[in-house]
JSON list of C-alpha atoms in Angstrom, two decimals:
[
{"chain": "O", "resi": 1187, "resn": "ASP", "atom": "CA", "xyz": [43.36, 185.43, 61.41]},
{"chain": "O", "resi": 1188, "resn": "THR", "atom": "CA", "xyz": [41.34, 184.09, 58.35]},
{"chain": "O", "resi": 1189, "resn": "GLY", "atom": "CA", "xyz": [43.15, 180.82, 57.92]},
{"chain": "O", "resi": 1190, "resn": "VAL", "atom": "CA", "xyz": [41.53, 177.29, 58.03]},
{"chain": "O", "resi": 1191, "resn": "SER", "atom": "CA", "xyz": [40.45, 176.46, 61.55]},
{"chain": "O", "resi": 1192, "resn": "GLN", "atom": "CA", "xyz": [39.48, 173.12, 63.06]},
{"chain": "O", "resi": 1193, "resn": "ASP", "atom": "CA", "xyz": [37.66, 172.06, 66.04]},
{"chain": "O", "resi": 1194, "resn": "PRO", "atom": "CA", "xyz": [38.48, 170.35, 68.38]},
{"chain": "O", "resi": 1195, "resn": "ARG", "atom": "CA", "xyz": [42.18, 170.33, 68.35]},
{"chain": "O", "resi": 1196, "resn": "HIS", "atom": "CA", "xyz": [42.33, 167.14, 70.15]},
{"chain": "O", "resi": 1197, "resn": "LYS", "atom": "CA", "xyz": [39.67, 164.38, 70.78]},
{"chain": "O", "resi": 1198, "resn": "ILE", "atom": "CA", "xyz": [40.12, 161.24, 72.95]},
{"chain": "O", "resi": 1199, "resn": "THR", "atom": "CA", "xyz": [37.31, 158.80, 72.71]},
{"chain": "O", "resi": 1200, "resn": "LYS", "atom": "CA", "xyz": [36.79, 155.20, 73.60]},
{"chain": "O", "resi": 1201, "resn": "ARG", "atom": "CA", "xyz": [36.37, 152.65, 70.90]},
{"chain": "O", "resi": 1202, "resn": "GLY", "atom": "CA", "xyz": [32.88, 152.29, 69.54]},
{"chain": "O", "resi": 1203, "resn": "GLN", "atom": "CA", "xyz": [31.86, 155.87, 70.14]},
{"chain": "O", "resi": 1204, "resn": "ASN", "atom": "CA", "xyz": [31.06, 158.45, 67.50]},
{"chain": "O", "resi": 1205, "resn": "VAL", "atom": "CA", "xyz": [32.97, 161.56, 66.92]},
{"chain": "O", "resi": 1206, "resn": "THR", "atom": "CA", "xyz": [32.51, 164.64, 64.87]},
{"chain": "O", "resi": 1207, "resn": "PHE", "atom": "CA", "xyz": [35.05, 167.17, 63.68]},
{"chain": "O", "resi": 1208, "resn": "ARG", "atom": "CA", "xyz": [34.48, 170.65, 62.16]},
{"chain": "O", "resi": 1209, "resn": "CYS", "atom": "CA", "xyz": [36.41, 172.63, 59.61]},
{"chain": "O", "resi": 1210, "resn": "ASP", "atom": "CA", "xyz": [36.04, 176.25, 58.60]},
{"chain": "O", "resi": 1211, "resn": "PRO", "atom": "CA", "xyz": [37.87, 177.04, 55.45]},
{"chain": "O", "resi": 1212, "resn": "ILE", "atom": "CA", "xyz": [39.28, 180.31, 54.27]},
{"chain": "O", "resi": 1213, "resn": "SER", "atom": "CA", "xyz": [36.17, 182.38, 53.39]},
{"chain": "O", "resi": 1214, "resn": "GLU", "atom": "CA", "xyz": [36.53, 182.91, 49.88]},
{"chain": "O", "resi": 1215, "resn": "HIS", "atom": "CA", "xyz": [37.67, 179.30, 49.11]},
{"chain": "O", "resi": 1216, "resn": "ASN", "atom": "CA", "xyz": [35.19, 177.05, 47.36]},
{"chain": "O", "resi": 1217, "resn": "ARG", "atom": "CA", "xyz": [36.96, 173.77, 47.71]},
{"chain": "O", "resi": 1218, "resn": "LEU", "atom": "CA", "xyz": [37.45, 171.90, 50.93]},
{"chain": "O", "resi": 1219, "resn": "TYR", "atom": "CA", "xyz": [39.42, 168.85, 51.49]},
{"chain": "O", "resi": 1220, "resn": "TRP", "atom": "CA", "xyz": [39.88, 166.28, 54.27]},
{"chain": "O", "resi": 1221, "resn": "TYR", "atom": "CA", "xyz": [43.08, 164.32, 54.87]},
{"chain": "O", "resi": 1222, "resn": "ARG", "atom": "CA", "xyz": [44.24, 161.90, 57.32]},
{"chain": "O", "resi": 1223, "resn": "GLN", "atom": "CA", "xyz": [47.91, 161.60, 58.65]},
{"chain": "O", "resi": 1224, "resn": "THR", "atom": "CA", "xyz": [49.32, 158.76, 60.81]},
{"chain": "O", "resi": 1225, "resn": "LEU", "atom": "CA", "xyz": [52.71, 158.84, 62.42]},
{"chain": "O", "resi": 1226, "resn": "GLY", "atom": "CA", "xyz": [55.57, 158.69, 60.14]},
{"chain": "O", "resi": 1227, "resn": "GLN", "atom": "CA", "xyz": [53.30, 159.04, 56.94]},
{"chain": "O", "resi": 1228, "resn": "GLY", "atom": "CA", "xyz": [52.42, 161.90, 54.66]},
{"chain": "O", "resi": 1229, "resn": "PRO", "atom": "CA", "xyz": [48.69, 163.05, 54.70]},
{"chain": "O", "resi": 1230, "resn": "GLU", "atom": "CA", "xyz": [46.38, 160.83, 52.82]},
{"chain": "O", "resi": 1231, "resn": "PHE", "atom": "CA", "xyz": [43.38, 162.19, 50.86]},
{"chain": "O", "resi": 1232, "resn": "LEU", "atom": "CA", "xyz": [39.89, 161.20, 52.03]},
{"chain": "O", "resi": 1233, "resn": "THR", "atom": "CA", "xyz": [37.30, 163.46, 50.33]},
{"chain": "O", "resi": 1234, "resn": "TYR", "atom": "CA", "xyz": [36.72, 166.82, 48.89]},
{"chain": "O", "resi": 1235, "resn": "PHE", "atom": "CA", "xyz": [33.87, 169.30, 48.39]},
{"chain": "O", "resi": 1236, "resn": "GLN", "atom": "CA", "xyz": [33.39, 172.02, 45.80]},
{"chain": "O", "resi": 1237, "resn": "ASN", "atom": "CA", "xyz": [30.92, 174.28, 47.31]},
{"chain": "O", "resi": 1238, "resn": "GLU", "atom": "CA", "xyz": [28.25, 171.94, 48.93]},
{"chain": "O", "resi": 1239, "resn": "ALA", "atom": "CA", "xyz": [28.88, 169.19, 46.49]},
{"chain": "O", "resi": 1240, "resn": "GLN", "atom": "CA", "xyz": [31.00, 166.03, 47.63]},
{"chain": "O", "resi": 1241, "resn": "LEU", "atom": "CA", "xyz": [32.88, 165.18, 44.25]},
{"chain": "O", "resi": 1242, "resn": "GLU", "atom": "CA", "xyz": [35.36, 162.55, 45.40]},
{"chain": "O", "resi": 1243, "resn": "LYS", "atom": "CA", "xyz": [35.89, 160.12, 48.10]},
{"chain": "O", "resi": 1244, "resn": "SER", "atom": "CA", "xyz": [38.84, 157.89, 48.67]},
{"chain": "O", "resi": 1245, "resn": "ARG", "atom": "CA", "xyz": [38.34, 154.06, 49.32]},
{"chain": "O", "resi": 1246, "resn": "LEU", "atom": "CA", "xyz": [40.08, 154.87, 52.69]},
{"chain": "O", "resi": 1247, "resn": "LEU", "atom": "CA", "xyz": [36.64, 156.42, 53.59]},
{"chain": "O", "resi": 1248, "resn": "SER", "atom": "CA", "xyz": [34.81, 153.44, 54.90]},
{"chain": "O", "resi": 1249, "resn": "ASP", "atom": "CA", "xyz": [31.09, 153.60, 55.28]},
{"chain": "O", "resi": 1250, "resn": "ARG", "atom": "CA", "xyz": [31.73, 154.57, 58.94]},
{"chain": "O", "resi": 1251, "resn": "PHE", "atom": "CA", "xyz": [32.97, 157.98, 57.67]},
{"chain": "O", "resi": 1252, "resn": "SER", "atom": "CA", "xyz": [30.71, 160.60, 56.47]},
{"chain": "O", "resi": 1253, "resn": "ALA", "atom": "CA", "xyz": [31.41, 164.12, 55.56]},
{"chain": "O", "resi": 1254, "resn": "GLU", "atom": "CA", "xyz": [29.08, 166.99, 54.80]},
{"chain": "O", "resi": 1255, "resn": "ARG", "atom": "CA", "xyz": [29.34, 170.61, 53.66]},
{"chain": "O", "resi": 1256, "resn": "PRO", "atom": "CA", "xyz": [25.64, 171.64, 53.85]},
{"chain": "O", "resi": 1257, "resn": "LYS", "atom": "CA", "xyz": [25.92, 175.23, 52.90]},
{"chain": "O", "resi": 1258, "resn": "GLY", "atom": "CA", "xyz": [29.15, 175.32, 50.95]},
{"chain": "O", "resi": 1259, "resn": "SER", "atom": "CA", "xyz": [30.89, 176.93, 53.94]},
{"chain": "O", "resi": 1260, "resn": "PHE", "atom": "CA", "xyz": [31.92, 174.82, 56.92]},
{"chain": "O", "resi": 1261, "resn": "SER", "atom": "CA", "xyz": [32.39, 171.08, 56.70]},
{"chain": "O", "resi": 1262, "resn": "THR", "atom": "CA", "xyz": [31.89, 168.16, 59.33]},
{"chain": "O", "resi": 1263, "resn": "LEU", "atom": "CA", "xyz": [33.56, 164.90, 59.28]},
{"chain": "O", "resi": 1264, "resn": "GLU", "atom": "CA", "xyz": [31.85, 162.12, 61.32]},
{"chain": "O", "resi": 1265, "resn": "ILE", "atom": "CA", "xyz": [33.33, 158.82, 62.43]},
{"chain": "O", "resi": 1266, "resn": "GLN", "atom": "CA", "xyz": [30.87, 156.26, 63.61]},
{"chain": "O", "resi": 1267, "resn": "ARG", "atom": "CA", "xyz": [31.82, 153.21, 65.93]},
{"chain": "O", "resi": 1268, "resn": "THR", "atom": "CA", "xyz": [35.45, 154.42, 66.26]},
{"chain": "O", "resi": 1269, "resn": "GLU", "atom": "CA", "xyz": [38.20, 151.74, 66.16]},
{"chain": "O", "resi": 1270, "resn": "GLN", "atom": "CA", "xyz": [41.78, 152.03, 67.38]},
{"chain": "O", "resi": 1271, "resn": "GLY", "atom": "CA", "xyz": [42.92, 152.09, 63.84]},
{"chain": "O", "resi": 1272, "resn": "ASP", "atom": "CA", "xyz": [41.13, 155.50, 63.36]},
{"chain": "O", "resi": 1273, "resn": "SER", "atom": "CA", "xyz": [43.68, 157.32, 65.69]},
{"chain": "O", "resi": 1274, "resn": "ALA", "atom": "CA", "xyz": [45.30, 159.82, 63.58]},
{"chain": "O", "resi": 1275, "resn": "MET", "atom": "CA", "xyz": [45.57, 163.58, 62.76]},
{"chain": "O", "resi": 1276, "resn": "TYR", "atom": "CA", "xyz": [42.57, 164.62, 60.64]},
{"chain": "O", "resi": 1277, "resn": "LEU", "atom": "CA", "xyz": [43.62, 167.59, 58.49]},
{"chain": "O", "resi": 1278, "resn": "CYS", "atom": "CA", "xyz": [41.24, 169.95, 56.58]},
{"chain": "O", "resi": 1279, "resn": "ALA", "atom": "CA", "xyz": [42.47, 172.11, 53.64]},
{"chain": "O", "resi": 1280, "resn": "SER", "atom": "CA", "xyz": [40.83, 174.59, 51.42]},
{"chain": "O", "resi": 1281, "resn": "SER", "atom": "CA", "xyz": [41.63, 176.23, 47.95]},
{"chain": "O", "resi": 1282, "resn": "LEU", "atom": "CA", "xyz": [40.02, 177.99, 45.37]},
{"chain": "O", "resi": 1283, "resn": "ALA", "atom": "CA", "xyz": [38.47, 175.68, 42.61]},
{"chain": "O", "resi": 1284, "resn": "ARG", "atom": "CA", "xyz": [40.84, 177.33, 39.94]},
{"chain": "O", "resi": 1285, "resn": "GLN", "atom": "CA", "xyz": [43.91, 176.82, 41.95]},
{"chain": "O", "resi": 1286, "resn": "GLY", "atom": "CA", "xyz": [43.12, 173.47, 43.58]},
{"chain": "O", "resi": 1287, "resn": "TYR", "atom": "CA", "xyz": [46.85, 172.83, 43.64]},
{"chain": "O", "resi": 1288, "resn": "GLU", "atom": "CA", "xyz": [47.41, 175.55, 46.19]},
{"chain": "O", "resi": 1289, "resn": "GLN", "atom": "CA", "xyz": [45.80, 173.94, 49.31]},
{"chain": "O", "resi": 1290, "resn": "TYR", "atom": "CA", "xyz": [46.13, 175.67, 52.86]},
{"chain": "O", "resi": 1291, "resn": "PHE", "atom": "CA", "xyz": [45.95, 173.37, 55.77]},
{"chain": "O", "resi": 1292, "resn": "GLY", "atom": "CA", "xyz": [44.26, 173.79, 59.05]},
{"chain": "O", "resi": 1293, "resn": "PRO", "atom": "CA", "xyz": [46.03, 172.85, 62.41]},
{"chain": "O", "resi": 1294, "resn": "GLY", "atom": "CA", "xyz": [44.29, 169.51, 62.34]},
{"chain": "O", "resi": 1295, "resn": "THR", "atom": "CA", "xyz": [42.40, 167.57, 64.96]},
{"chain": "O", "resi": 1296, "resn": "ARG", "atom": "CA", "xyz": [44.24, 164.80, 66.61]},
{"chain": "O", "resi": 1297, "resn": "LEU", "atom": "CA", "xyz": [42.10, 161.76, 67.42]},
{"chain": "O", "resi": 1298, "resn": "THR", "atom": "CA", "xyz": [43.06, 159.16, 69.94]},
{"chain": "O", "resi": 1299, "resn": "VAL", "atom": "CA", "xyz": [40.73, 156.00, 70.37]},
{"chain": "O", "resi": 1300, "resn": "THR", "atom": "CA", "xyz": [41.47, 154.09, 73.45]},
{"chain": "J", "resi": 196, "resn": "GLN", "atom": "CA", "xyz": [54.12, 151.35, 43.37]},
{"chain": "J", "resi": 197, "resn": "LYS", "atom": "CA", "xyz": [53.69, 154.43, 45.53]},
{"chain": "J", "resi": 198, "resn": "GLU", "atom": "CA", "xyz": [52.67, 157.64, 43.77]},
{"chain": "J", "resi": 199, "resn": "VAL", "atom": "CA", "xyz": [55.47, 159.62, 45.50]},
{"chain": "J", "resi": 200, "resn": "GLU", "atom": "CA", "xyz": [58.53, 158.40, 47.32]},
{"chain": "J", "resi": 201, "resn": "GLN", "atom": "CA", "xyz": [61.05, 160.19, 49.48]},
{"chain": "J", "resi": 202, "resn": "ASN", "atom": "CA", "xyz": [64.35, 159.36, 51.05]},
{"chain": "J", "resi": 203, "resn": "SER", "atom": "CA", "xyz": [63.13, 158.23, 54.54]},
{"chain": "J", "resi": 204, "resn": "GLY", "atom": "CA", "xyz": [65.94, 160.01, 56.49]},
{"chain": "J", "resi": 205, "resn": "PRO", "atom": "CA", "xyz": [66.65, 161.30, 58.98]},
{"chain": "J", "resi": 206, "resn": "LEU", "atom": "CA", "xyz": [68.84, 163.80, 57.45]},
{"chain": "J", "resi": 207, "resn": "SER", "atom": "CA", "xyz": [71.26, 165.49, 59.85]},
{"chain": "J", "resi": 208, "resn": "VAL", "atom": "CA", "xyz": [73.34, 168.55, 58.68]},
{"chain": "J", "resi": 209, "resn": "PRO", "atom": "CA", "xyz": [75.54, 171.08, 60.59]},
{"chain": "J", "resi": 210, "resn": "GLU", "atom": "CA", "xyz": [74.18, 174.74, 60.82]},
{"chain": "J", "resi": 211, "resn": "GLY", "atom": "CA", "xyz": [75.27, 176.62, 57.69]},
{"chain": "J", "resi": 212, "resn": "ALA", "atom": "CA", "xyz": [75.45, 173.56, 55.49]},
{"chain": "J", "resi": 213, "resn": "ILE", "atom": "CA", "xyz": [73.20, 172.65, 52.50]},
{"chain": "J", "resi": 214, "resn": "ALA", "atom": "CA", "xyz": [70.40, 169.96, 53.03]},
{"chain": "J", "resi": 215, "resn": "SER", "atom": "CA", "xyz": [69.36, 168.14, 49.89]},
{"chain": "J", "resi": 216, "resn": "LEU", "atom": "CA", "xyz": [66.09, 166.35, 49.75]},
{"chain": "J", "resi": 217, "resn": "ASN", "atom": "CA", "xyz": [64.98, 164.01, 47.02]},
{"chain": "J", "resi": 218, "resn": "CYS", "atom": "CA", "xyz": [61.57, 162.93, 45.76]},
{"chain": "J", "resi": 219, "resn": "THR", "atom": "CA", "xyz": [60.36, 160.65, 42.80]},
{"chain": "J", "resi": 220, "resn": "TYR", "atom": "CA", "xyz": [57.02, 160.19, 41.56]},
{"chain": "J", "resi": 221, "resn": "SER", "atom": "CA", "xyz": [55.31, 157.59, 39.52]},
{"chain": "J", "resi": 222, "resn": "ASP", "atom": "CA", "xyz": [52.75, 159.33, 37.24]},
{"chain": "J", "resi": 223, "resn": "ARG", "atom": "CA", "xyz": [54.44, 160.74, 34.24]},
{"chain": "J", "resi": 224, "resn": "GLY", "atom": "CA", "xyz": [51.59, 163.00, 33.49]},
{"chain": "J", "resi": 225, "resn": "SER", "atom": "CA", "xyz": [52.08, 165.03, 36.67]},
{"chain": "J", "resi": 226, "resn": "GLN", "atom": "CA", "xyz": [52.47, 168.76, 36.15]},
{"chain": "J", "resi": 227, "resn": "SER", "atom": "CA", "xyz": [52.55, 170.32, 39.72]},
{"chain": "J", "resi": 228, "resn": "PHE", "atom": "CA", "xyz": [54.91, 169.46, 42.54]},
{"chain": "J", "resi": 229, "resn": "PHE", "atom": "CA", "xyz": [55.02, 170.99, 46.02]},
{"chain": "J", "resi": 230, "resn": "TRP", "atom": "CA", "xyz": [57.28, 171.00, 49.11]},
{"chain": "J", "resi": 231, "resn": "TYR", "atom": "CA", "xyz": [55.67, 171.29, 52.49]},
{"chain": "J", "resi": 232, "resn": "ARG", "atom": "CA", "xyz": [57.32, 171.65, 55.77]},
{"chain": "J", "resi": 233, "resn": "GLN", "atom": "CA", "xyz": [55.87, 170.20, 58.88]},
{"chain": "J", "resi": 234, "resn": "TYR", "atom": "CA", "xyz": [57.03, 170.92, 62.31]},
{"chain": "J", "resi": 235, "resn": "SER", "atom": "CA", "xyz": [56.39, 168.15, 64.88]},
{"chain": "J", "resi": 236, "resn": "GLY", "atom": "CA", "xyz": [52.66, 168.19, 66.15]},
{"chain": "J", "resi": 237, "resn": "LYS", "atom": "CA", "xyz": [51.78, 170.93, 63.53]},
{"chain": "J", "resi": 238, "resn": "SER", "atom": "CA", "xyz": [50.07, 170.87, 60.14]},
{"chain": "J", "resi": 239, "resn": "PRO", "atom": "CA", "xyz": [51.89, 171.06, 56.80]},
{"chain": "J", "resi": 240, "resn": "GLU", "atom": "CA", "xyz": [52.85, 174.51, 55.53]},
{"chain": "J", "resi": 241, "resn": "LEU", "atom": "CA", "xyz": [53.59, 175.08, 51.82]},
{"chain": "J", "resi": 242, "resn": "ILE", "atom": "CA", "xyz": [57.08, 176.48, 51.19]},
{"chain": "J", "resi": 243, "resn": "MET", "atom": "CA", "xyz": [57.64, 175.77, 47.43]},
{"chain": "J", "resi": 244, "resn": "PHE", "atom": "CA", "xyz": [55.97, 174.76, 44.31]},
{"chain": "J", "resi": 245, "resn": "ILE", "atom": "CA", "xyz": [57.33, 174.11, 40.85]},
{"chain": "J", "resi": 246, "resn": "TYR", "atom": "CA", "xyz": [55.72, 173.35, 37.37]},
{"chain": "J", "resi": 247, "resn": "SER", "atom": "CA", "xyz": [58.56, 173.62, 34.98]},
{"chain": "J", "resi": 248, "resn": "ASN", "atom": "CA", "xyz": [61.82, 171.77, 34.39]},
{"chain": "J", "resi": 249, "resn": "GLY", "atom": "CA", "xyz": [64.72, 173.27, 35.94]},
{"chain": "J", "resi": 250, "resn": "ASP", "atom": "CA", "xyz": [65.30, 175.27, 39.23]},
{"chain": "J", "resi": 251, "resn": "LYS", "atom": "CA", "xyz": [63.26, 177.61, 41.16]},
{"chain": "J", "resi": 252, "resn": "GLU", "atom": "CA", "xyz": [64.69, 179.68, 44.05]},
{"chain": "J", "resi": 253, "resn": "ASP", "atom": "CA", "xyz": [63.00, 181.39, 46.91]},
{"chain": "J", "resi": 254, "resn": "GLY", "atom": "CA", "xyz": [65.32, 182.70, 49.47]},
{"chain": "J", "resi": 255, "resn": "ARG", "atom": "CA", "xyz": [67.29, 179.82, 50.94]},
{"chain": "J", "resi": 256, "resn": "PHE", "atom": "CA", "xyz": [65.25, 177.21, 49.27]},
{"chain": "J", "resi": 257, "resn": "THR", "atom": "CA", "xyz": [65.70, 175.93, 45.75]},
{"chain": "J", "resi": 258, "resn": "ALA", "atom": "CA", "xyz": [63.41, 173.38, 44.26]},
{"chain": "J", "resi": 259, "resn": "GLN", "atom": "CA", "xyz": [64.50, 171.39, 41.18]},
{"chain": "J", "resi": 260, "resn": "LEU", "atom": "CA", "xyz": [62.39, 169.41, 38.74]},
{"chain": "J", "resi": 261, "resn": "ASN", "atom": "CA", "xyz": [63.37, 166.96, 36.15]},
{"chain": "J", "resi": 262, "resn": "LYS", "atom": "CA", "xyz": [60.22, 165.60, 34.45]},
{"chain": "J", "resi": 263, "resn": "ALA", "atom": "CA", "xyz": [62.12, 163.13, 32.18]},
{"chain": "J", "resi": 264, "resn": "SER", "atom": "CA", "xyz": [63.61, 161.49, 35.32]},
{"chain": "J", "resi": 265, "resn": "GLN", "atom": "CA", "xyz": [60.40, 162.00, 37.29]},
{"chain": "J", "resi": 266, "resn": "TYR", "atom": "CA", "xyz": [62.55, 163.61, 40.16]},
{"chain": "J", "resi": 267, "resn": "VAL", "atom": "CA", "xyz": [61.91, 166.53, 42.34]},
{"chain": "J", "resi": 268, "resn": "SER", "atom": "CA", "xyz": [64.38, 167.83, 44.85]},
{"chain": "J", "resi": 269, "resn": "LEU", "atom": "CA", "xyz": [64.53, 170.62, 47.40]},
{"chain": "J", "resi": 270, "resn": "LEU", "atom": "CA", "xyz": [67.84, 172.28, 48.55]},
{"chain": "J", "resi": 271, "resn": "ILE", "atom": "CA", "xyz": [68.03, 174.32, 51.86]},
{"chain": "J", "resi": 272, "resn": "ARG", "atom": "CA", "xyz": [71.09, 176.69, 51.85]},
{"chain": "J", "resi": 273, "resn": "ASP", "atom": "CA", "xyz": [72.69, 177.98, 54.95]},
{"chain": "J", "resi": 274, "resn": "SER", "atom": "CA", "xyz": [70.61, 175.72, 57.21]},
{"chain": "J", "resi": 275, "resn": "GLN", "atom": "CA", "xyz": [69.36, 176.94, 60.41]},
{"chain": "J", "resi": 276, "resn": "PRO", "atom": "CA", "xyz": [68.15, 175.15, 63.50]},
{"chain": "J", "resi": 277, "resn": "SER", "atom": "CA", "xyz": [64.71, 176.40, 62.85]},
{"chain": "J", "resi": 278, "resn": "ASP", "atom": "CA", "xyz": [64.73, 174.31, 59.48]},
{"chain": "J", "resi": 279, "resn": "SER", "atom": "CA", "xyz": [64.54, 171.40, 61.56]},
{"chain": "J", "resi": 280, "resn": "ALA", "atom": "CA", "xyz": [61.33, 169.56, 60.55]},
{"chain": "J", "resi": 281, "resn": "THR", "atom": "CA", "xyz": [59.85, 167.03, 58.35]},
{"chain": "J", "resi": 282, "resn": "TYR", "atom": "CA", "xyz": [59.73, 168.00, 54.69]},
{"chain": "J", "resi": 283, "resn": "LEU", "atom": "CA", "xyz": [56.91, 166.49, 52.67]},
{"chain": "J", "resi": 284, "resn": "CYS", "atom": "CA", "xyz": [56.98, 166.31, 48.79]},
{"chain": "J", "resi": 285, "resn": "ALA", "atom": "CA", "xyz": [53.51, 166.33, 47.05]},
{"chain": "J", "resi": 286, "resn": "VAL", "atom": "CA", "xyz": [52.17, 165.93, 43.60]},
{"chain": "J", "resi": 287, "resn": "PHE", "atom": "CA", "xyz": [48.82, 167.37, 42.40]},
{"chain": "J", "resi": 288, "resn": "LEU", "atom": "CA", "xyz": [46.70, 164.57, 40.94]},
{"chain": "J", "resi": 289, "resn": "ASN", "atom": "CA", "xyz": [43.51, 164.49, 38.91]},
{"chain": "J", "resi": 290, "resn": "ASP", "atom": "CA", "xyz": [42.90, 168.10, 39.41]},
{"chain": "J", "resi": 291, "resn": "TYR", "atom": "CA", "xyz": [41.83, 167.80, 42.98]},
{"chain": "J", "resi": 292, "resn": "LYS", "atom": "CA", "xyz": [44.17, 165.87, 45.40]},
{"chain": "J", "resi": 293, "resn": "LEU", "atom": "CA", "xyz": [47.70, 166.12, 46.74]},
{"chain": "J", "resi": 294, "resn": "SER", "atom": "CA", "xyz": [49.51, 162.89, 46.94]},
{"chain": "J", "resi": 295, "resn": "PHE", "atom": "CA", "xyz": [52.24, 163.04, 49.59]},
{"chain": "J", "resi": 296, "resn": "GLY", "atom": "CA", "xyz": [55.37, 161.14, 50.24]},
{"chain": "J", "resi": 297, "resn": "ALA", "atom": "CA", "xyz": [56.17, 159.86, 53.75]},
{"chain": "J", "resi": 298, "resn": "GLY", "atom": "CA", "xyz": [58.40, 162.90, 54.44]},
{"chain": "J", "resi": 299, "resn": "THR", "atom": "CA", "xyz": [62.10, 163.26, 55.34]},
{"chain": "J", "resi": 300, "resn": "THR", "atom": "CA", "xyz": [62.98, 164.53, 58.75]},
{"chain": "J", "resi": 301, "resn": "VAL", "atom": "CA", "xyz": [65.83, 167.02, 58.80]},
{"chain": "J", "resi": 302, "resn": "THR", "atom": "CA", "xyz": [67.81, 167.95, 61.85]},
{"chain": "J", "resi": 303, "resn": "VAL", "atom": "CA", "xyz": [70.16, 170.93, 61.74]},
{"chain": "J", "resi": 304, "resn": "ARG", "atom": "CA", "xyz": [72.82, 170.69, 64.50]},
{"chain": "J", "resi": 305, "resn": "ALA", "atom": "CA", "xyz": [74.00, 173.92, 65.94]}
]
């Protein structure tokens, strides 16, 4: 299967700990997106990369959050000093730049901060 | 004002009936509109997209767009229990992001 993959699928952490998530996009896709979804809401845009460049960040992305895509392939999303409000599903999506509207989502990483 | 608003539901329909889902959006310049299906605990799956005013049919799904009214809808004909899910309306903005509504949960009763 060559779809978007994410790891881990579930993460439970204690408040104040750091966590890192990984996303591997569809191989030929040069755009990679991160969204966050809380219960009862639709996904909310966090940030996106075109190749290795991070082109846009939502104001939802506080300075405790950092994302990288060092070689324009996989991406990582790190949350430092986690808070209970960070508990959510973190979704990664990818697309071709010329078809940015057609975004394919990975299975997500469910984060629970206790 | 939220960028995308949907009927909160839940919507319960009997098997074989038509489920009708509605969505409005605030940015009059929006050009591309999407419907995603999300099963409980899973990620969103793209099922329909529409760019032009009017209807677009794909199997049992019909998307309808009215740009003058800033309104998008999704009809599911001959609803099946497997259609029970949350349906998310999304608008493509600024050439990079999808803005989603909160979703409408549909339950198809056997």
